[in-house]
Tab-separated table of C-alpha atoms and ligand atoms in Angstrom:
chain	number	residue	atom	x	y	z
A	1	MET	CA	3.721	0.102	53.351
A	2	GLU	CA	5.273	1.738	56.377
A	3	GLN	CA	2.035	2.482	58.127
A	4	PHE	CA	1.117	-1.219	58.245
A	5	CYS	CA	4.310	-2.773	59.583
A	6	ALA	CA	4.880	-3.093	63.312
A	7	SER	CA	8.606	-3.500	62.777
A	8	HIS	CA	10.836	-3.534	59.749
A	9	ALA	CA	13.061	-6.425	60.692
A	10	ILE	CA	12.614	-9.441	58.452
A	11	THR	CA	11.917	-11.830	61.258
A	12	ARG	CA	11.778	-15.139	59.485
A	13	ASP	CA	13.442	-16.739	56.521
A	14	ILE	CA	12.255	-14.612	53.635
A	15	GLU	CA	14.804	-12.187	52.272
A	16	ALA	CA	13.969	-9.110	50.264
A	17	ARG	CA	13.960	-9.974	46.598
A	18	ASP	CA	12.389	-8.940	43.328
A	19	GLY	CA	10.543	-11.156	40.898
A	20	ILE	CA	8.605	-13.319	43.352
A	21	GLU	CA	4.935	-13.088	42.417
A	22	ILE	CA	3.480	-16.058	44.306
A	23	VAL	CA	4.080	-17.316	47.855
A	24	LEU	CA	2.595	-20.610	48.998
A	25	THR	CA	2.384	-20.787	52.777
A	26	SER	CA	0.551	-22.739	55.489
A	27	GLY	CA	-2.257	-21.569	57.751
A	28	THR	CA	0.066	-21.370	60.725
A	29	ARG	CA	3.149	-19.992	58.921
A	30	GLY	CA	1.334	-17.228	57.059
A	31	LEU	CA	3.212	-14.178	55.790
A	32	THR	CA	4.024	-11.137	57.889
A	33	CYS	CA	3.832	-7.501	56.930
A	34	ASP	CA	7.614	-7.298	56.811
A	35	GLU	CA	7.809	-10.271	54.513
A	36	ILE	CA	5.144	-8.857	52.210
A	37	ASP	CA	7.055	-5.612	52.242
A	38	ALA	CA	10.227	-7.449	51.239
A	39	LEU	CA	8.607	-8.911	48.106
A	40	PRO	CA	7.787	-5.953	45.843
A	41	ASP	CA	6.411	-8.097	42.985
A	42	LEU	CA	4.160	-10.286	45.142
A	43	ARG	CA	0.672	-10.758	43.601
A	44	LEU	CA	-0.696	-13.918	45.255
A	45	ILE	CA	-0.474	-15.461	48.734
A	46	ALA	CA	-1.808	-19.013	48.452
A	47	VAL	CA	-2.525	-20.426	51.920
A	48	ASN	CA	-2.592	-24.204	52.327
A	49	GLY	CA	-5.203	-24.023	55.072
A	50	VAL	CA	-8.192	-21.930	56.111
A	51	GLY	CA	-6.644	-19.734	58.770
A	52	THR	CA	-5.556	-16.316	57.553
A	53	ASP	CA	-4.592	-15.010	60.997
A	54	ALA	CA	-0.878	-15.426	60.267
A	55	VAL	CA	-1.134	-13.459	57.018
A	56	ASP	CA	-1.075	-9.681	57.290
A	57	LEU	CA	-4.300	-9.124	55.370
A	58	GLY	CA	-4.079	-5.337	55.741
A	59	ALA	CA	-0.697	-5.270	54.030
A	60	ALA	CA	-1.919	-7.660	51.314
A	61	SER	CA	-5.043	-5.624	50.687
A	62	ALA	CA	-3.117	-2.337	50.532
A	63	ARG	CA	-0.909	-3.786	47.799
A	64	ASN	CA	-3.871	-5.464	46.054
A	65	ILE	CA	-2.273	-8.866	46.596
A	66	ALA	CA	-4.770	-11.728	46.282
A	67	VAL	CA	-5.054	-14.219	49.155
A	68	THR	CA	-6.514	-17.697	48.694
A	69	THR	CA	-7.256	-20.466	51.214
A	70	THR	CA	-8.517	-24.075	51.132
A	71	PRO	CA	-12.039	-23.913	52.578
A	72	ASP	CA	-14.513	-26.834	52.739
A	73	VAL	CA	-12.062	-29.601	51.829
A	74	LEU	CA	-10.690	-29.820	55.376
A	75	SER	CA	-13.913	-29.195	57.321
A	76	GLY	CA	-14.770	-32.891	57.760
A	77	ALA	CA	-11.253	-33.763	58.961
A	78	VAL	CA	-11.187	-30.935	61.505
A	79	ALA	CA	-14.697	-31.722	62.710
A	80	GLU	CA	-13.919	-35.416	63.150
A	81	LEU	CA	-10.813	-34.645	65.206
A	82	ALA	CA	-12.932	-32.378	67.426
A	83	LEU	CA	-15.374	-35.238	67.883
A	84	GLY	CA	-12.549	-37.675	68.621
A	85	LEU	CA	-11.011	-35.317	71.175
A	86	ALA	CA	-14.356	-34.843	72.922
A	87	LEU	CA	-14.994	-38.577	73.115
A	88	SER	CA	-11.442	-39.344	74.207
A	89	VAL	CA	-11.113	-36.745	76.927
A	90	ARG	CA	-14.573	-37.393	78.379
A	91	ARG	CA	-14.118	-41.186	78.378
A	92	ARG	CA	-10.493	-40.818	79.540
A	93	ILE	CA	-9.170	-42.941	76.705
A	94	GLY	CA	-5.673	-41.447	76.868
A	95	GLU	CA	-5.407	-42.058	80.609
A	96	GLY	CA	-6.747	-45.598	80.160
A	97	GLU	CA	-4.189	-46.302	77.484
A	98	ARG	CA	-1.393	-45.103	79.751
A	99	LEU	CA	-2.699	-47.308	82.615
A	100	VAL	CA	-2.536	-50.405	80.432
A	101	ARG	CA	0.919	-49.625	79.063
A	102	SER	CA	2.307	-48.884	82.519
A	103	GLY	CA	1.039	-52.178	83.902
A	104	ALA	CA	-1.359	-50.387	86.267
A	105	TRP	CA	-4.502	-51.962	84.806
A	106	GLY	CA	-6.014	-52.375	88.265
A	107	GLY	CA	-5.885	-48.645	88.957
A	108	GLY	CA	-9.383	-48.761	90.464
A	109	GLN	CA	-12.709	-48.421	88.717
A	110	LYS	CA	-13.427	-44.976	90.124
A	111	ALA	CA	-10.248	-43.618	88.579
A	112	ARG	CA	-11.576	-44.751	85.213
A	113	LEU	CA	-15.011	-43.154	85.392
A	114	GLY	CA	-15.619	-40.686	82.631
A	115	ARG	CA	-18.515	-38.709	81.252
A	116	SER	CA	-20.564	-39.840	78.295
A	117	LEU	CA	-20.688	-37.764	75.149
A	118	ILE	CA	-23.933	-39.326	74.017
A	119	GLY	CA	-26.695	-37.455	75.807
A	120	ALA	CA	-24.517	-34.404	76.452
A	121	ARG	CA	-25.523	-30.983	75.187
A	122	SER	CA	-23.004	-29.628	72.733
A	123	GLY	CA	-22.210	-25.997	72.024
A	124	ILE	CA	-20.342	-24.722	68.994
A	125	LEU	CA	-18.516	-21.441	69.282
A	126	GLY	CA	-18.165	-20.261	65.687
A	127	TYR	CA	-20.691	-21.551	63.190
A	128	GLY	CA	-18.715	-21.406	59.953
A	129	ARG	CA	-17.923	-24.272	57.618
A	130	ILE	CA	-16.088	-26.333	60.254
A	131	GLY	CA	-18.616	-25.581	62.993
A	132	ARG	CA	-21.496	-26.619	60.761
A	133	ALA	CA	-19.722	-29.820	59.641
A	134	LEU	CA	-19.234	-30.671	63.317
A	135	ALA	CA	-22.873	-29.842	64.085
A	136	ASP	CA	-23.951	-32.352	61.407
A	137	MET	CA	-21.814	-35.069	63.034
A	138	LEU	CA	-23.059	-34.299	66.536
A	139	ARG	CA	-26.687	-34.289	65.423
A	140	ALA	CA	-26.127	-37.629	63.660
A	141	LEU	CA	-25.039	-39.004	67.055
A	142	GLY	CA	-28.255	-37.701	68.579
A	143	LEU	CA	-26.721	-34.767	70.471
A	144	GLU	CA	-28.519	-31.512	70.950
A	145	VAL	CA	-26.497	-28.725	69.318
A	146	LEU	CA	-26.430	-25.081	70.346
A	147	TYR	CA	-24.259	-22.466	68.678
A	148	TYR	CA	-22.944	-18.953	68.943
A	149	ALA	CA	-22.019	-16.801	65.960
A	150	ARG	CA	-22.031	-13.029	65.495
A	151	ALA	CA	-25.571	-13.335	64.103
A	152	PRO	CA	-28.059	-16.200	64.011
A	153	ASP	CA	-27.901	-18.358	60.883
A	154	GLN	CA	-31.382	-18.215	59.332
A	155	ASN	CA	-30.934	-21.700	57.821
A	156	ALA	CA	-29.777	-23.344	61.050
A	157	THR	CA	-31.818	-26.027	62.747
A	158	ASP	CA	-29.615	-25.708	65.834
A	159	ALA	CA	-30.492	-23.325	68.664
A	160	TYR	CA	-28.735	-19.954	68.800
A	161	ARG	CA	-27.204	-18.384	71.885
A	162	ALA	CA	-26.484	-14.672	71.765
A	163	ASN	CA	-23.121	-14.762	73.558
A	164	PRO	CA	-20.337	-17.223	74.419
A	165	VAL	CA	-21.101	-17.198	78.162
A	166	THR	CA	-24.739	-18.190	77.661
A	167	LEU	CA	-23.661	-20.863	75.208
A	168	ALA	CA	-21.147	-22.260	77.718
A	169	ARG	CA	-23.734	-22.174	80.527
A	170	ASP	CA	-26.242	-24.137	78.451
A	171	CYS	CA	-23.944	-26.886	77.165
A	172	ASP	CA	-21.782	-29.706	78.539
A	173	VAL	CA	-19.191	-29.777	75.762
A	174	LEU	CA	-18.041	-26.521	74.204
A	175	PHE	CA	-16.347	-26.856	70.813
A	176	VAL	CA	-14.305	-23.885	69.614
A	177	THR	CA	-14.219	-23.589	65.822
A	178	LEU	CA	-14.087	-19.861	65.163
A	179	ALA	CA	-11.502	-17.910	63.219
A	180	ALA	CA	-8.717	-16.093	65.081
A	181	THR	CA	-9.176	-12.344	64.683
A	182	PRO	CA	-8.497	-9.396	67.007
A	183	GLU	CA	-12.177	-9.616	68.058
A	184	THR	CA	-11.980	-13.321	69.000
A	185	HIS	CA	-8.686	-13.061	70.921
A	186	HIS	CA	-9.262	-14.745	74.331
A	187	ILE	CA	-13.000	-14.966	73.640
A	188	VAL	CA	-12.851	-18.051	75.872
A	189	GLY	CA	-11.751	-16.445	79.130
A	190	PRO	CA	-12.548	-16.923	82.832
A	191	ASP	CA	-16.247	-16.038	82.390
A	192	VAL	CA	-16.825	-18.652	79.670
A	193	LEU	CA	-14.817	-21.298	81.560
A	194	ASP	CA	-16.788	-20.608	84.763
A	195	ALA	CA	-20.026	-20.921	82.844
A	196	LEU	CA	-18.934	-24.262	81.375
A	197	GLY	CA	-18.227	-25.456	84.897
A	198	PRO	CA	-16.719	-28.428	86.757
A	199	GLU	CA	-18.569	-31.003	84.657
A	200	GLY	CA	-17.984	-29.229	81.362
A	201	THR	CA	-15.502	-30.040	78.616
A	202	LEU	CA	-13.699	-27.584	76.345
A	203	VAL	CA	-12.468	-28.700	72.908
A	204	ASN	CA	-10.381	-26.302	70.805
A	205	VAL	CA	-9.571	-27.064	67.160
A	206	ALA	CA	-9.481	-23.406	66.048
A	207	ARG	CA	-6.466	-21.365	67.131
A	208	GLY	CA	-4.759	-21.130	70.507
A	209	SER	CA	-5.246	-17.369	70.664
A	210	VAL	CA	-9.015	-17.643	71.035
A	211	VAL	CA	-8.604	-19.299	74.456
A	212	ASP	CA	-6.953	-17.574	77.417
A	213	SER	CA	-4.584	-20.425	78.244
A	214	ALA	CA	-3.542	-19.031	81.639
A	215	ALA	CA	-7.211	-18.883	82.674
A	216	LEU	CA	-7.747	-22.366	81.262
A	217	ALA	CA	-4.807	-23.794	83.226
A	218	THR	CA	-6.102	-22.134	86.419
A	219	ALA	CA	-9.613	-23.518	85.879
A	220	LEU	CA	-8.337	-27.062	85.264
A	221	HIS	CA	-5.909	-27.072	88.186
A	222	GLY	CA	-8.621	-25.604	90.450
A	223	GLY	CA	-11.293	-28.055	89.288
A	224	THR	CA	-13.677	-25.299	88.206
A	225	LEU	CA	-13.568	-26.722	84.676
A	226	GLY	CA	-14.068	-30.442	84.103
A	227	ALA	CA	-11.781	-31.226	81.172
A	228	ALA	CA	-10.125	-29.803	78.085
A	229	ALA	CA	-8.872	-31.257	74.819
A	230	LEU	CA	-6.717	-29.034	72.650
A	231	ASP	CA	-5.264	-29.398	69.180
A	232	VAL	CA	-3.981	-25.804	69.184
A	233	PHE	CA	-2.081	-23.628	71.662
A	234	GLU	CA	-1.278	-19.972	72.148
A	235	THR	CA	2.387	-20.900	71.762
A	236	GLU	CA	3.161	-23.646	69.269
A	237	PRO	CA	4.860	-25.994	69.550
A	238	ALA	CA	3.720	-26.405	73.160
A	239	THR	CA	6.538	-27.998	75.119
A	240	PRO	CA	7.040	-28.920	78.788
A	241	GLY	CA	8.856	-26.081	80.537
A	242	GLY	CA	7.677	-23.604	77.881
A	243	PRO	CA	4.924	-20.968	78.023
A	244	GLU	CA	2.199	-23.662	77.967
A	245	ASP	CA	3.727	-25.637	80.824
A	246	ALA	CA	0.909	-25.001	83.331
A	247	LEU	CA	-1.588	-26.248	80.782
A	248	LEU	CA	0.457	-29.313	79.890
A	249	ARG	CA	0.561	-30.246	83.599
A	250	ALA	CA	-3.180	-29.709	84.160
A	251	PRO	CA	-5.402	-32.665	85.039
A	252	ASN	CA	-8.190	-34.004	82.799
A	253	THR	CA	-6.589	-32.894	79.571
A	254	LEU	CA	-5.815	-34.352	76.171
A	255	PHE	CA	-3.509	-32.747	73.630
A	256	THR	CA	-2.680	-33.227	69.974
A	257	PRO	CA	-0.043	-31.300	67.984
A	258	HIS	CA	-2.210	-29.226	65.600
A	259	ILE	CA	-3.221	-32.174	63.441
A	260	ALA	CA	-6.909	-31.459	62.841
A	261	SER	CA	-6.587	-31.263	59.044
A	262	ALA	CA	-3.820	-33.856	58.886
A	263	THR	CA	-5.456	-36.719	57.034
A	264	TYR	CA	-4.229	-38.055	53.700
A	265	GLU	CA	-7.640	-37.256	52.237
A	266	ALA	CA	-7.863	-33.671	53.456
A	267	ARG	CA	-4.239	-32.802	52.746
A	268	ARG	CA	-4.527	-34.181	49.195
A	269	ALA	CA	-7.658	-32.111	48.569
A	270	MET	CA	-6.018	-29.039	50.132
A	271	ALA	CA	-2.988	-29.425	47.858
A	272	GLN	CA	-5.237	-29.739	44.821
A	273	LEU	CA	-7.107	-26.573	45.763
A	274	VAL	CA	-3.896	-24.627	46.382
A	275	ILE	CA	-2.642	-25.687	42.945
A	276	ALA	CA	-5.998	-24.829	41.343
A	277	ASN	CA	-5.691	-21.322	42.768
A	278	ILE	CA	-2.122	-20.909	41.542
A	279	ASP	CA	-2.999	-22.303	38.093
A	280	ALA	CA	-5.942	-19.906	37.835
A	281	PHE	CA	-3.748	-16.998	38.883
A	282	ILE	CA	-1.133	-17.852	36.233
A	283	ALA	CA	-3.876	-18.227	33.611
A	284	GLY	CA	-5.434	-14.904	34.621
A	285	ALA	CA	-8.687	-16.718	35.475
A	286	PRO	CA	-10.948	-16.124	38.531
A	287	LEU	CA	-9.408	-17.638	41.666
A	288	PRO	CA	-11.476	-20.587	43.018
A	289	SER	CA	-11.201	-19.700	46.691
A	290	LYS	CA	-10.131	-16.117	47.050
A	291	VAL	CA	-10.461	-14.402	50.415
A	292	ALA	CA	-12.547	-11.221	50.322
A	293	LEU	CA	-10.292	-8.409	51.564
A	294	SER	CA	-11.621	-5.102	52.741
B	1	LIG	C1	-2.889	-26.693	58.979
B	1	LIG	C2	-4.578	-24.899	59.686
B	1	LIG	O1	-2.224	-27.008	60.131
B	1	LIG	O2	-6.201	-24.651	58.008
B	1	LIG	C3	-5.483	-24.099	58.833
B	1	LIG	O3	-5.507	-22.878	58.998
B	1	LIG	O4	-4.131	-24.471	60.688
B	1	LIG	C4	-4.265	-26.310	59.321
B	1	LIG	O5	-5.143	-26.868	58.447
B	1	LIG	C5	-1.973	-25.947	58.119
B	1	LIG	O6	-2.446	-24.849	57.440
B	1	LIG	C6	-1.348	-26.943	57.165
B	1	LIG	O7	-0.579	-26.415	56.220
């Protein structure tokens, strides 16, 4: 395994031990190369989530360890949070709520003006299961939907844009729903934010690493980007005074603490799918939602 591990320190709370065949982990917790290395009998990594970016897939594949996730069952929950974030940040619902609670109801009408979502052009960066579930919701609200993916989807009714900058230029609200991979790291950088512009809104429910948060903070503070709503951050948890501080202090923002799949309904279905995968593994049956590893 040596060639795959960046370091050989066991960085988190898994100690080397024999006999462990199955690890159940979350999408954000994952399992590092060192941890995989420390578990010589490991045969299955069951992820309670869809993100595999925190799992060292190379190390898993090299050891022929199966990896499963919980696709589909959380798509609606994640998509609806993205929709809620877009509506809330554009209509300034969070700011309005704070005005009422602080007793500053009469803060002036101009201060309360927002931008409508209905009638806006939406762009979806990443047209997988979650992106397509969101597209269905946006279309149902009468919004025009554009999307970017590595290749056009032949079954899509939505209009394709060949790169993220063109997508951002042609939409008012850019939703980020793509998987975090080395290729998508900082895919939303200064060029995409510039293209989205001072009236544009960015919504990220994917992973923090796909957005260059320093560039995002600069764009928001400088007014070259209209607004941003984030459920995910490059450093989680994001805390005042921490690495995301400039972002947390930026105007026209709305933040949630990585809760996109956190509904009773989605989490119950995710748990059932995780258990179905583990049961199938124990029974020696095909795994219901196995990740294809190269
Ligand atoms: C969860 C996620 O926060 O699906 C993912 O990859 O990030 C989220 O759904 C997490 O995995 C819950 O365990």
